[in-house]
XYZ file of C-alpha atoms in Angstrom:
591
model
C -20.381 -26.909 64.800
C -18.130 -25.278 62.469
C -19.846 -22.794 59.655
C -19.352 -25.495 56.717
C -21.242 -27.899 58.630
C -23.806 -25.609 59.583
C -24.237 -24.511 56.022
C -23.986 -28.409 54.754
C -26.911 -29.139 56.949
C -29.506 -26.302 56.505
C -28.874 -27.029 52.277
C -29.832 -30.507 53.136
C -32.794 -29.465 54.994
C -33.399 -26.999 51.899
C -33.591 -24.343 54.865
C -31.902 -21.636 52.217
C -33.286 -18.520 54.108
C -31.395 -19.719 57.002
C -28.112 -20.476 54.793
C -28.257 -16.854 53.577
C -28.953 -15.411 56.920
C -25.772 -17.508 58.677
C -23.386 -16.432 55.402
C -24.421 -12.961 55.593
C -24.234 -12.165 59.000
C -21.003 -10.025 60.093
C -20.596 -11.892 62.962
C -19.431 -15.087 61.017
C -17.926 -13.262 58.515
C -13.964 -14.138 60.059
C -14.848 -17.782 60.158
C -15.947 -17.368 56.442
C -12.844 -16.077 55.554
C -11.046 -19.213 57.330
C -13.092 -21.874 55.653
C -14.329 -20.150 52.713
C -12.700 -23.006 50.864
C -14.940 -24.986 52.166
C -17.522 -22.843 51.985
C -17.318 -22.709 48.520
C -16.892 -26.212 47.703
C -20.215 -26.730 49.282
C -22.119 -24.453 47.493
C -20.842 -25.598 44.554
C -22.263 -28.727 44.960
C -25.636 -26.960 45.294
C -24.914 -26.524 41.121
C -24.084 -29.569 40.568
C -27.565 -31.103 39.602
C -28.935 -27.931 37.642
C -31.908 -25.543 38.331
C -34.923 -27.886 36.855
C -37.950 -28.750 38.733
C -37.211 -29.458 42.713
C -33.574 -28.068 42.447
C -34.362 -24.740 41.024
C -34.699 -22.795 44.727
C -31.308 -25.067 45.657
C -29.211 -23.678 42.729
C -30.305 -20.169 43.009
C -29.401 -20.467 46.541
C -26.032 -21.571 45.757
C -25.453 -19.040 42.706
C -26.612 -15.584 44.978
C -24.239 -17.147 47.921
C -21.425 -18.145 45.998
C -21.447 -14.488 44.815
C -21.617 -12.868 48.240
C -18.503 -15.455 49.459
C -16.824 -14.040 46.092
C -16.976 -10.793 47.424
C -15.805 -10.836 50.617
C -13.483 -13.642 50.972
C -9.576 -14.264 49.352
C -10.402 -13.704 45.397
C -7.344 -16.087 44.682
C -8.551 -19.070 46.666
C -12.178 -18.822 45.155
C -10.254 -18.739 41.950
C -9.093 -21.794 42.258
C -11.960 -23.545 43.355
C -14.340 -21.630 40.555
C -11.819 -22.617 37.867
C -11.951 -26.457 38.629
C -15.732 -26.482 38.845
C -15.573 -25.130 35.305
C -13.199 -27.497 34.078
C -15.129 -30.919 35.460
C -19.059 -29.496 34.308
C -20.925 -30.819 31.307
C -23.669 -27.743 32.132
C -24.191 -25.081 30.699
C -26.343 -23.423 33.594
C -23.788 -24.785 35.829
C -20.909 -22.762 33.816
C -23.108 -19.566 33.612
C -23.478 -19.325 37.304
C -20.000 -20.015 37.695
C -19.296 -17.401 35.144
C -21.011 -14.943 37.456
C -19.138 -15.675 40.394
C -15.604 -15.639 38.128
C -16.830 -12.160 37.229
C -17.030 -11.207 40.779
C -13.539 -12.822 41.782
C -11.856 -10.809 38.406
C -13.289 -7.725 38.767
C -11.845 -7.373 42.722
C -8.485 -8.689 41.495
C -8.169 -5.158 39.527
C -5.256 -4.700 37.126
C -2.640 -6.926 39.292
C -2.438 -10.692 38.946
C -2.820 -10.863 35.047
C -1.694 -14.041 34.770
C -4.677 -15.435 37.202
C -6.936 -13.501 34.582
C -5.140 -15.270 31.732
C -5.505 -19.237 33.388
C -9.827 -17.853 33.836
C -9.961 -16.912 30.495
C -7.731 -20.324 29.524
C -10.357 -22.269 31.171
C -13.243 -20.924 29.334
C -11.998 -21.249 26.262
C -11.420 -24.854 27.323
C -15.462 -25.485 27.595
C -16.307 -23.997 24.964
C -13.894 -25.110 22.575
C -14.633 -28.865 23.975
C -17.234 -28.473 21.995
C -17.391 -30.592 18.197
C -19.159 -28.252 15.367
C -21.262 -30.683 13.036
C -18.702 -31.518 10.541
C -21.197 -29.972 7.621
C -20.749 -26.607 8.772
C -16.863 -25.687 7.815
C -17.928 -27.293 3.963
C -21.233 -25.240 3.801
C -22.296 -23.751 0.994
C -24.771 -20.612 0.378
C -28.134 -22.737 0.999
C -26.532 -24.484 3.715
C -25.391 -21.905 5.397
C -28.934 -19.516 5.862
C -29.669 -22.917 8.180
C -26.574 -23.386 10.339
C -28.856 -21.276 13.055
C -31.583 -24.028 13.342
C -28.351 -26.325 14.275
C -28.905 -27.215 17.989
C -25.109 -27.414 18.301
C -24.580 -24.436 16.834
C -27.404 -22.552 19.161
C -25.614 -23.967 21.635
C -22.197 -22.366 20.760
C -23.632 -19.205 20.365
C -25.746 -18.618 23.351
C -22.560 -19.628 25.101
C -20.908 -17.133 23.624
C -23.027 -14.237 24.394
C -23.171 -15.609 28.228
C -18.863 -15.189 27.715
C -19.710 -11.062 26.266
C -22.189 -10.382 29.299
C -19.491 -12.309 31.399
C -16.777 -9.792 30.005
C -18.678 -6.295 29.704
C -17.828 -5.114 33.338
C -14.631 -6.425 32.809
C -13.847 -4.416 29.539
C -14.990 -1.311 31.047
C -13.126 -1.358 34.084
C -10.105 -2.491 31.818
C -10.812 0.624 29.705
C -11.879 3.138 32.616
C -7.779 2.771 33.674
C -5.938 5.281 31.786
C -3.697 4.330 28.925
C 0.433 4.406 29.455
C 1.957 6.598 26.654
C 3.862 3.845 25.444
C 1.944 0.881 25.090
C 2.697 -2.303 27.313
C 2.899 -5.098 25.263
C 3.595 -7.551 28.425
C 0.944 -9.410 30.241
C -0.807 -6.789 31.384
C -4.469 -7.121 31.999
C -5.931 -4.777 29.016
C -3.720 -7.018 26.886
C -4.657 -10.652 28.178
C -8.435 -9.767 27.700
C -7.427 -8.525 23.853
C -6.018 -11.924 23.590
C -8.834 -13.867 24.776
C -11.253 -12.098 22.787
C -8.963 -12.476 19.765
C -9.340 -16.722 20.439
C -12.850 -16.472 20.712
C -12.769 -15.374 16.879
C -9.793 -18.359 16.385
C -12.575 -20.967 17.792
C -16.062 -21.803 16.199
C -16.556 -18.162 14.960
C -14.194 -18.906 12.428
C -16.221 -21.366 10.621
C -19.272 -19.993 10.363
C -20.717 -17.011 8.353
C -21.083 -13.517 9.869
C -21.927 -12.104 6.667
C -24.517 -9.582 5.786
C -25.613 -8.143 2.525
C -25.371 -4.396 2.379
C -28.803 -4.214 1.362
C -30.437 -6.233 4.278
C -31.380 -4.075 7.335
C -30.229 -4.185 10.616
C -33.357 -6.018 12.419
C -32.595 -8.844 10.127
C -28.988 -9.590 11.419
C -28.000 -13.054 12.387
C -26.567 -14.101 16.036
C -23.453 -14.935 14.667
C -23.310 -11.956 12.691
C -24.378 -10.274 16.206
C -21.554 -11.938 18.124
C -18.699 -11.304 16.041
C -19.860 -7.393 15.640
C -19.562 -7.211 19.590
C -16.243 -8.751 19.919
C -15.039 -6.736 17.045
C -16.358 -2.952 19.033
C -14.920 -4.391 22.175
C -11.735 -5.456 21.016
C -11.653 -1.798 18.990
C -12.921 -0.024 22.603
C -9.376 -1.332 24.461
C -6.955 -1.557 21.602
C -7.960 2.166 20.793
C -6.952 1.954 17.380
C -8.435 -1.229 15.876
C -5.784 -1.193 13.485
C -2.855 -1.358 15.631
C -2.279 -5.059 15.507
C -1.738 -4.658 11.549
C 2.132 -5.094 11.856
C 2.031 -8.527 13.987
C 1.869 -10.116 10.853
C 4.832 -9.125 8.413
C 6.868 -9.819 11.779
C 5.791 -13.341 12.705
C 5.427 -14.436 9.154
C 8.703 -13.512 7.987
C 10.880 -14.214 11.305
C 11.642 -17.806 11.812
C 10.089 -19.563 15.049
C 12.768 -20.205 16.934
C 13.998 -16.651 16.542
C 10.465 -15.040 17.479
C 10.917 -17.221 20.671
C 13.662 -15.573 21.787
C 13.014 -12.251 20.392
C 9.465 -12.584 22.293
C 11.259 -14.214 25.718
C 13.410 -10.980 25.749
C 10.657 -7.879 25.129
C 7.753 -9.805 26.710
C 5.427 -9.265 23.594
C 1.856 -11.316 24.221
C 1.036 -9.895 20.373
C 4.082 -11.307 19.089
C 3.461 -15.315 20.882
C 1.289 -17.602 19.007
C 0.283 -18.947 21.910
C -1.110 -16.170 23.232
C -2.536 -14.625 20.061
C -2.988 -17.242 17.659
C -2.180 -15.543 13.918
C -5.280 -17.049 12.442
C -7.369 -15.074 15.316
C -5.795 -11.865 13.784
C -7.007 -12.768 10.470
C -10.424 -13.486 11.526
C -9.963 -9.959 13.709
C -9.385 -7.752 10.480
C -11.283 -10.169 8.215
C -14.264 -8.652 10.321
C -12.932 -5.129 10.374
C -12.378 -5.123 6.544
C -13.938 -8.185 4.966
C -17.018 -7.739 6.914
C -16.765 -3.410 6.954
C -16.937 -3.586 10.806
C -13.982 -1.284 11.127
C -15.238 1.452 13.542
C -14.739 5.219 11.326
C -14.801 7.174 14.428
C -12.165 5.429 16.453
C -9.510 4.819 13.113
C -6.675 7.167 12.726
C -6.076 8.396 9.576
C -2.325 8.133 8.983
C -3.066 4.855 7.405
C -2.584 4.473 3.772
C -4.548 1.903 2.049
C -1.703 0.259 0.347
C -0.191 -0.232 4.003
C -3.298 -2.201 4.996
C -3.850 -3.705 1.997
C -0.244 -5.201 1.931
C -0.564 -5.731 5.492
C -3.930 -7.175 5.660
C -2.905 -9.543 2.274
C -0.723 -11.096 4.932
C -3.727 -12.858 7.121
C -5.620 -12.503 4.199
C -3.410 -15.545 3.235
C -2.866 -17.649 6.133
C -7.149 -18.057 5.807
C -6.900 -18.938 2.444
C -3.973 -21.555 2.894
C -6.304 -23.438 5.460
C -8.001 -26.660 4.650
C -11.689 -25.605 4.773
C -13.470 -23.812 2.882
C -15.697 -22.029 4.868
C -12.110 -20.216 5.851
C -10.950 -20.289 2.046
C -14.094 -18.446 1.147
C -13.752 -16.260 4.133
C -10.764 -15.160 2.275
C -12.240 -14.571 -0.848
C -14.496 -12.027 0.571
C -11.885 -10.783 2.320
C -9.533 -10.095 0.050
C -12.178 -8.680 -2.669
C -13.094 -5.656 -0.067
C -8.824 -4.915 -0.094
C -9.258 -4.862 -4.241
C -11.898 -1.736 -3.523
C -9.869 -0.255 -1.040
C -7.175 0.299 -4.084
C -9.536 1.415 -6.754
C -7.323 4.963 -6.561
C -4.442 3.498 -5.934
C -2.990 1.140 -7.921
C 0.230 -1.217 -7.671
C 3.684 -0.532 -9.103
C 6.023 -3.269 -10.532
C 7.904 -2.318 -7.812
C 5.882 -3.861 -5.211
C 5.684 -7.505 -6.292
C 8.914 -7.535 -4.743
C 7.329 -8.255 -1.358
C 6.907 -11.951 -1.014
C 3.698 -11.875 0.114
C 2.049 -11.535 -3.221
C 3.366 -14.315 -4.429
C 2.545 -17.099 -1.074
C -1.078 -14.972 -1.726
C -1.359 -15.661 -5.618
C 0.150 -19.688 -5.263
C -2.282 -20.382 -2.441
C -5.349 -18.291 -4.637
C -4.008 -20.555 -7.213
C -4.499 -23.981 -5.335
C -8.189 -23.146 -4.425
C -8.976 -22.013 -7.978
C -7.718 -25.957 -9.069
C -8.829 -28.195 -5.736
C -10.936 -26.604 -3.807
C -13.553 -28.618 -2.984
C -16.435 -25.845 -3.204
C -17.470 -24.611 -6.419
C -18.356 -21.001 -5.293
C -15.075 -20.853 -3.661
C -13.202 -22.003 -6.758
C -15.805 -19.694 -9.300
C -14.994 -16.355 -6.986
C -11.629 -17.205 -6.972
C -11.371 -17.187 -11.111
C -13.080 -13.899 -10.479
C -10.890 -12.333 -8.012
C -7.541 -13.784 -9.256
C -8.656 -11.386 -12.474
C -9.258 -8.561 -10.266
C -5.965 -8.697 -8.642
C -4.202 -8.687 -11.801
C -5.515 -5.738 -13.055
C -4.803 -3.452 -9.918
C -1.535 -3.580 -10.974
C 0.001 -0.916 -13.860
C 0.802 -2.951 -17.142
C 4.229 -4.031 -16.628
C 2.998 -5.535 -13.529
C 0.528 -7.083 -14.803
C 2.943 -8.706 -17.289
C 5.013 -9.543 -14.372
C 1.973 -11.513 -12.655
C 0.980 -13.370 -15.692
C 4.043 -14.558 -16.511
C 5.109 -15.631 -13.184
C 1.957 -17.368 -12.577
C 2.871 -19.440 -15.525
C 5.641 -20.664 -14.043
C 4.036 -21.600 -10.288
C 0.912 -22.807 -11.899
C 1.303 -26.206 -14.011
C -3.038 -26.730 -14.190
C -3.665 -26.515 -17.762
C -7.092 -24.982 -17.412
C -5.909 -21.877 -15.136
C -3.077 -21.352 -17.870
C -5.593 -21.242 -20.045
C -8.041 -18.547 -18.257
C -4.264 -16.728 -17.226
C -3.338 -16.436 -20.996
C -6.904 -15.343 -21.757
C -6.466 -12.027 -19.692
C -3.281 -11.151 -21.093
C -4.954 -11.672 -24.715
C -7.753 -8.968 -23.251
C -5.009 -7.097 -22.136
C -3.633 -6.679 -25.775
C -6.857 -5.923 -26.871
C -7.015 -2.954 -24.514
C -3.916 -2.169 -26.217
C -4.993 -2.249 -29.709
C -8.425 -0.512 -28.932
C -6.317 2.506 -27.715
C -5.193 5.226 -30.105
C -1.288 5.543 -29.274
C 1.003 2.833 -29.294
C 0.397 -0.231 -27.342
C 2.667 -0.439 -24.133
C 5.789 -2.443 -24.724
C 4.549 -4.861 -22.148
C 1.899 -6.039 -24.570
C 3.952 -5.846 -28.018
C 6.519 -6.264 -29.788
C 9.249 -8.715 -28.240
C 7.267 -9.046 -24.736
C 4.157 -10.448 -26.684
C 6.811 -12.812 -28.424
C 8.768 -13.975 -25.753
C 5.269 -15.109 -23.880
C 3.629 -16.693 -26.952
C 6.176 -18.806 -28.274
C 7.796 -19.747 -24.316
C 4.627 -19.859 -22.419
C 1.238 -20.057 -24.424
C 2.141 -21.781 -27.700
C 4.073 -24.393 -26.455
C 3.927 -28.898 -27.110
C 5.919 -29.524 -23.882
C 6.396 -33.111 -25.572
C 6.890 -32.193 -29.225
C 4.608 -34.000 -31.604
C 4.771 -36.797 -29.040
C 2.536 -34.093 -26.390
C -1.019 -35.719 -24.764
C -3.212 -33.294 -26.169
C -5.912 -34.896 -23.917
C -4.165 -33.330 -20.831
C -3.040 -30.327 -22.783
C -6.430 -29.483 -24.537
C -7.446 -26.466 -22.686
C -4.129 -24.405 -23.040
C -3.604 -25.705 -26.586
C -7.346 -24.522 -28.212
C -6.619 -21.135 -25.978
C -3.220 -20.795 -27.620
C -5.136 -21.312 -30.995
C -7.951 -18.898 -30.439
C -5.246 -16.098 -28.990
C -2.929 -16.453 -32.261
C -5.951 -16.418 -34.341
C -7.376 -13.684 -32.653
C -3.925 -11.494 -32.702
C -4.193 -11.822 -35.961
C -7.555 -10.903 -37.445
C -7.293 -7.996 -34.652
C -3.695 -6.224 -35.348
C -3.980 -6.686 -39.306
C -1.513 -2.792 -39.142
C 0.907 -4.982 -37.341
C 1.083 -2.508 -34.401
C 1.935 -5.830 -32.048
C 4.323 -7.180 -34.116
C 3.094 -10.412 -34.683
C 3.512 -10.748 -38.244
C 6.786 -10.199 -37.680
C 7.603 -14.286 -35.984
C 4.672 -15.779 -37.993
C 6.986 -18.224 -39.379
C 8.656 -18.965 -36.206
C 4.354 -19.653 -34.988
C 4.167 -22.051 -37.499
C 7.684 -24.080 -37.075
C 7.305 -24.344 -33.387
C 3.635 -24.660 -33.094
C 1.564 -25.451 -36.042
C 3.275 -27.347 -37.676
C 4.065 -30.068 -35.068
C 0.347 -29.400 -33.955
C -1.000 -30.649 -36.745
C 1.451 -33.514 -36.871
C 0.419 -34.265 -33.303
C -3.494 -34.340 -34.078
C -3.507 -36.521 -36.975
C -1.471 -39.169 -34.995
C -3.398 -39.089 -31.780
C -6.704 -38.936 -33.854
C -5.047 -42.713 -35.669
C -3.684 -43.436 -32.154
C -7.515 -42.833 -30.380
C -9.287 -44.535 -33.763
C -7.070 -47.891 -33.034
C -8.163 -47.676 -29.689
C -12.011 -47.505 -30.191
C -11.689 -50.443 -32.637
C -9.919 -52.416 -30.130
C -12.840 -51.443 -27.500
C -15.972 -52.351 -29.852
C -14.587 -55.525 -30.811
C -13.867 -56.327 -26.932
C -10.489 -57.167 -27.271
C -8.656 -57.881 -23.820
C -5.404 -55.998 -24.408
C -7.509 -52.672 -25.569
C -6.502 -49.875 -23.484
C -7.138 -46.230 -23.304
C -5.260 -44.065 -25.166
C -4.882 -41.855 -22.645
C -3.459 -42.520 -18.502
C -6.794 -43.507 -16.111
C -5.480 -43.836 -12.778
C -7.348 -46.151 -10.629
C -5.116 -45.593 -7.167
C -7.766 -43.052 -6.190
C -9.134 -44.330 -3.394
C -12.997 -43.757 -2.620
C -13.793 -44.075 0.995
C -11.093 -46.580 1.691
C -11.833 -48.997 -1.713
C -10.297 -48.503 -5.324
C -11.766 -46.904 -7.934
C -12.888 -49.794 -10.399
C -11.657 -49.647 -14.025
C -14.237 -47.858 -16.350
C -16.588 -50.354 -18.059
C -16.992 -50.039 -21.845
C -19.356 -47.924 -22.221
C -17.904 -45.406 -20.158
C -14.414 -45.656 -22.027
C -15.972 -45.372 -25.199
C -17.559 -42.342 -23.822
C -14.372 -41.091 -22.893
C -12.878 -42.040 -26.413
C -15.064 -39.907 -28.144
C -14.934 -36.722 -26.041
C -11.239 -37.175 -26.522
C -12.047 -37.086 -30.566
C -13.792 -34.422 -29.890
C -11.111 -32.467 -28.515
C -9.188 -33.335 -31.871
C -11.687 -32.209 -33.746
C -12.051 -28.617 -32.005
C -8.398 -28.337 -32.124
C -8.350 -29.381 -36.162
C -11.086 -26.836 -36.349
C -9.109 -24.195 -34.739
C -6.219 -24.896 -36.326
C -7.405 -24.884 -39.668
C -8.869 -21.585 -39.279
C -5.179 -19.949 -37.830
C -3.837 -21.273 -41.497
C -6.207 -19.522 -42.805
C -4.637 -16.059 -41.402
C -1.670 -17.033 -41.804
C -2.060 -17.515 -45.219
C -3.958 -14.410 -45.841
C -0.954 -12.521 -44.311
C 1.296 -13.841 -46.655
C -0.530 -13.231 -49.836
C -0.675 -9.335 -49.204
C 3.494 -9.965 -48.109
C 3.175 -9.443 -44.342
C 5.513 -12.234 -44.259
């Protein structure tokens, strides 16, 4: 009888003393070595039914065996047979003990075969990632997210991934026990595939949900996932040595065109440099943690680093998570990007450096979320941040910023909030005692009131429904400029009349026909006339889980008629009062 037989029939007769007795005696150890293929395949099926009830003393059995075969028989053919076990289980007991036997296998194939490592690791990533978060949980919001724990998918995830850290500690240390080369490797070596793998564990399910923790909450109260991502983060810090060191990955791949990086990468054999291999959102997540998150170990960072080096470089990934579709990434941004605005409180930005693109990719995408984001706290902390970035910047760039947003941004309500900084801005000015900066006077202030701010794109013929929000924040900046700088020290008193000939004037043309224009239209809707229409675009070609939005009823337009008079009436309000100024300057012959 040949040893797989003999084995096959004492686990049938649940004789499992005997099966470890035959499997560990020396004796039979060269026959093992011949059909440990076998061998292994049979024990394997000892997993295949769990360790519940009757099968428990079967599957331990199997697990403490399939270890002792592990060590002592090829590692590369138990490999094999380990790896396709993994991929064909629905278990999660069956894919812990077969994590524990990988383990074994791994740790005796040393630092050769990296590529055997890297098709292990490939695999697990496979079962875990095979696994669907609720679709709630990349769209939560504050009060959602304090219950994405009680999720039984999501304790599932999580336990998993703590079996994958306990699977990789002995690992990591032996990795790290080797001693470093001077220059570092950047090829498949096995330090580096076991960087990468922990890097895609933060580009899976870690990625949409919240490892955040207050600064004020202690440490007992910390959350698994908050838990989980603090272990891969010391781990991956423990072999990359300096946890910053993958910082310049990202200006490289972002700026050099695919098909270049594939050759470039095919020549020096750079796993940091393949998306593939190190995906560039799991190096956002990675310093999202160390920065966003303040996991960045103080001990083990070198301190050649400037902060405007990470900053710019960090702005980078901080980018690619804002540019993705959810929002649980989006606001992973937010955060992320608000900790770079502290590390620059003593440092702030030149002119100069708004010459790097990324600034502007990072302000058009901050931009987007601001207007259609889906979340409201993503799209309020945005308004706030978009504020804070401005004013890192000395004034001229912050007159650079402002008035380039203008031209990426057409939403008139962010033009609105945009020109309301720049208005504080000149106030800063004005409440100084010397003489406000040039970027906030004189023919600057001019050239951005009268081409950006106080501008009918349409003439009188403008919709002042759609262009309400800039058009009363025009008002209430021209009116404010000039109760504020009655000394003239801006210089507005100086294009007053040019104000009134390309503004006002038509403004007030504009109102009093769309107010006639809106009246006409009310008429028509009380009396129930079939050919009334709005006086303003509705677009019905929304489309609401599959149907068409259905025409407002006439109530609802006559609701919408009147906020629209409404409008007119702030605006005439407004208006009025800017005459008023303007008048007043003239009669002590500012103008």
């Amino acid at each position: 009888m040949s040893l797989v037989e003999a084995v096959q029939e004492k686990l049938q007769a649940a004789r499992f003393k005997d099966v470890a007795k035959l499997l560990r005696d020396e004796t039979n150890r060269a026959q093992l070595q011949d059909e440990c293929m076998d061998v292994v395949s049979v024990l394997a099926d000892g997993l295949v039914e769990g360790n519940e009830g009757e099968h428990f003393d079967r599957f331990t059995c199997c697990e403490d065996l399939l270890k002792l075969v592990a060590g002592v028989c090829s590692p590369q053919e138990i490999l094999l047979e380990v790896l396709d076990r993994i991929e064909s289980t629905k278990n999660d007991e069956v894919f812990t003990s077969l994590l524990k036997v990988l383990q074994v296998v791994l740790l005796r194939l040393g630092e050769q075969k990296a590529r055997s490592l890297e098709c292990g690791f490939n695999t697990i990533l496979s079962y875990i990632n095979g696994i669907k978060l609720p679709d709630y949980v990349a769209s939560a919001e504050a009060k959602e997210e304090r219950l994405i724990e009680c999720d039984e998918v999501v304790r599932r995830i999580l336990q998993l991934y703590m079996t994958v850290l306990l699977f990789l500690e002995p690992i990591v240390k032996d990795s790290c026990a080797v001693p470093a080369d001077t220059f570092k490797n950047m090829g498949v070596t096995r330090k580096n595939v076991i960087i990468c793998f922990m890097l895609r564990l933060l580009d899976g399910h870690l990625l949409y949900l919240n490892a955040r923790q207050s600064r004020g909450e202690a440490k007992a109260s910390k959350t698994y996932i908050r838990q989980t991502a603090e272990d891969i983060v010391l781990a991956l810090a423990k072999l990359l040595g300096d946890p910053l060191r993958l910082l310049q990955y990202t200006e490289e791949r972002i700026r050099t065109p695919r098909k270049e990086r594939q050759v470039k990468d095919s020549s020096h054999n750079n796993v940091f440099a393949s998306e593939a291999k190190c995906p560039l959102l799991a190096l956002a997540m990675y310093h999202y943690l160390l920065i966003g998150e303040d996991l960045l170990p103080s001990t083990s960072c070198p301190k050649v680093y400037s902060n405007k080096y990470i900053y710019e470089m960090c702005l980078h990934y901080c980018t690619q998570l804002i540019k993705h579709e959810k929002t649980a990434v989006q606001y992973k941004a937010i955060l992320f990007a608000v900790q770079l605005q502290n590390l620059l409180q003593k440092e702030p930005f030149q002119a100069i450096d708004l010459d790097r693109p990324v600034h502007k990719t990072f302000l058009e995408s901050l931009s987007n979320v601001i207007v259609y984001s889906g979340s409201e706290r993503n799209r309020k902390q945005s308004s706030v941040l978009i504020r804070q970035y401005i004013m890192q910047f000395d004034p001229e760039g912050r007159y650079m910023v402002i008035t380039n947003l203008f031209k990426v941004v057409s939403h008139n309500g962010l033009q609105s909030y945009i020109a309301t900084i720049y208005k504080d801005l000149v106030n800063a000015e004005l409440a100084s005692d010397g003489e406000p900066s040039p970027w906030y006077s004189g023919k600057r202030l001019k050239e951005f009131l009268l081409k950006q701010v106080c501008v009918l794109k349409k003439g009188v013929e403008t919709d002042l429904t759609e262009s309400a929000d800039m058009i009363i924040s025009a008002l209430n900046i021209v009116r404010f400029l000039l109760l504020r700088d009655k000394s003239n020290r801006t210089s507005i008193w100086n294009y007053v009349g040019e104000l009134n000939k390309q503004f006002l004037h038509p403004l007030r043309k504009s109102i009093d026909l769309s107010r006639a224009h809106f009246e006409e239209e009310k008429k028509s809707v009380e009396e129930g006339r079939e050919d009334a229409k709005l006086g303003f675009e509705v677009s019905v070609d929304v489309l609401n889980g599959g149907d068409q939005l259905a025409m407002p009823n006439r109530d609802r337009k006559l609701q919408m008629l009147a906020a629209a008079m409404n409008s007119f009436d702030l605006m005439d309000c407004l208006l009025a009062r800017v005459t008023e100024c303007v008048d007043g300057g003239r009669v002590v012959g500012r103008e």
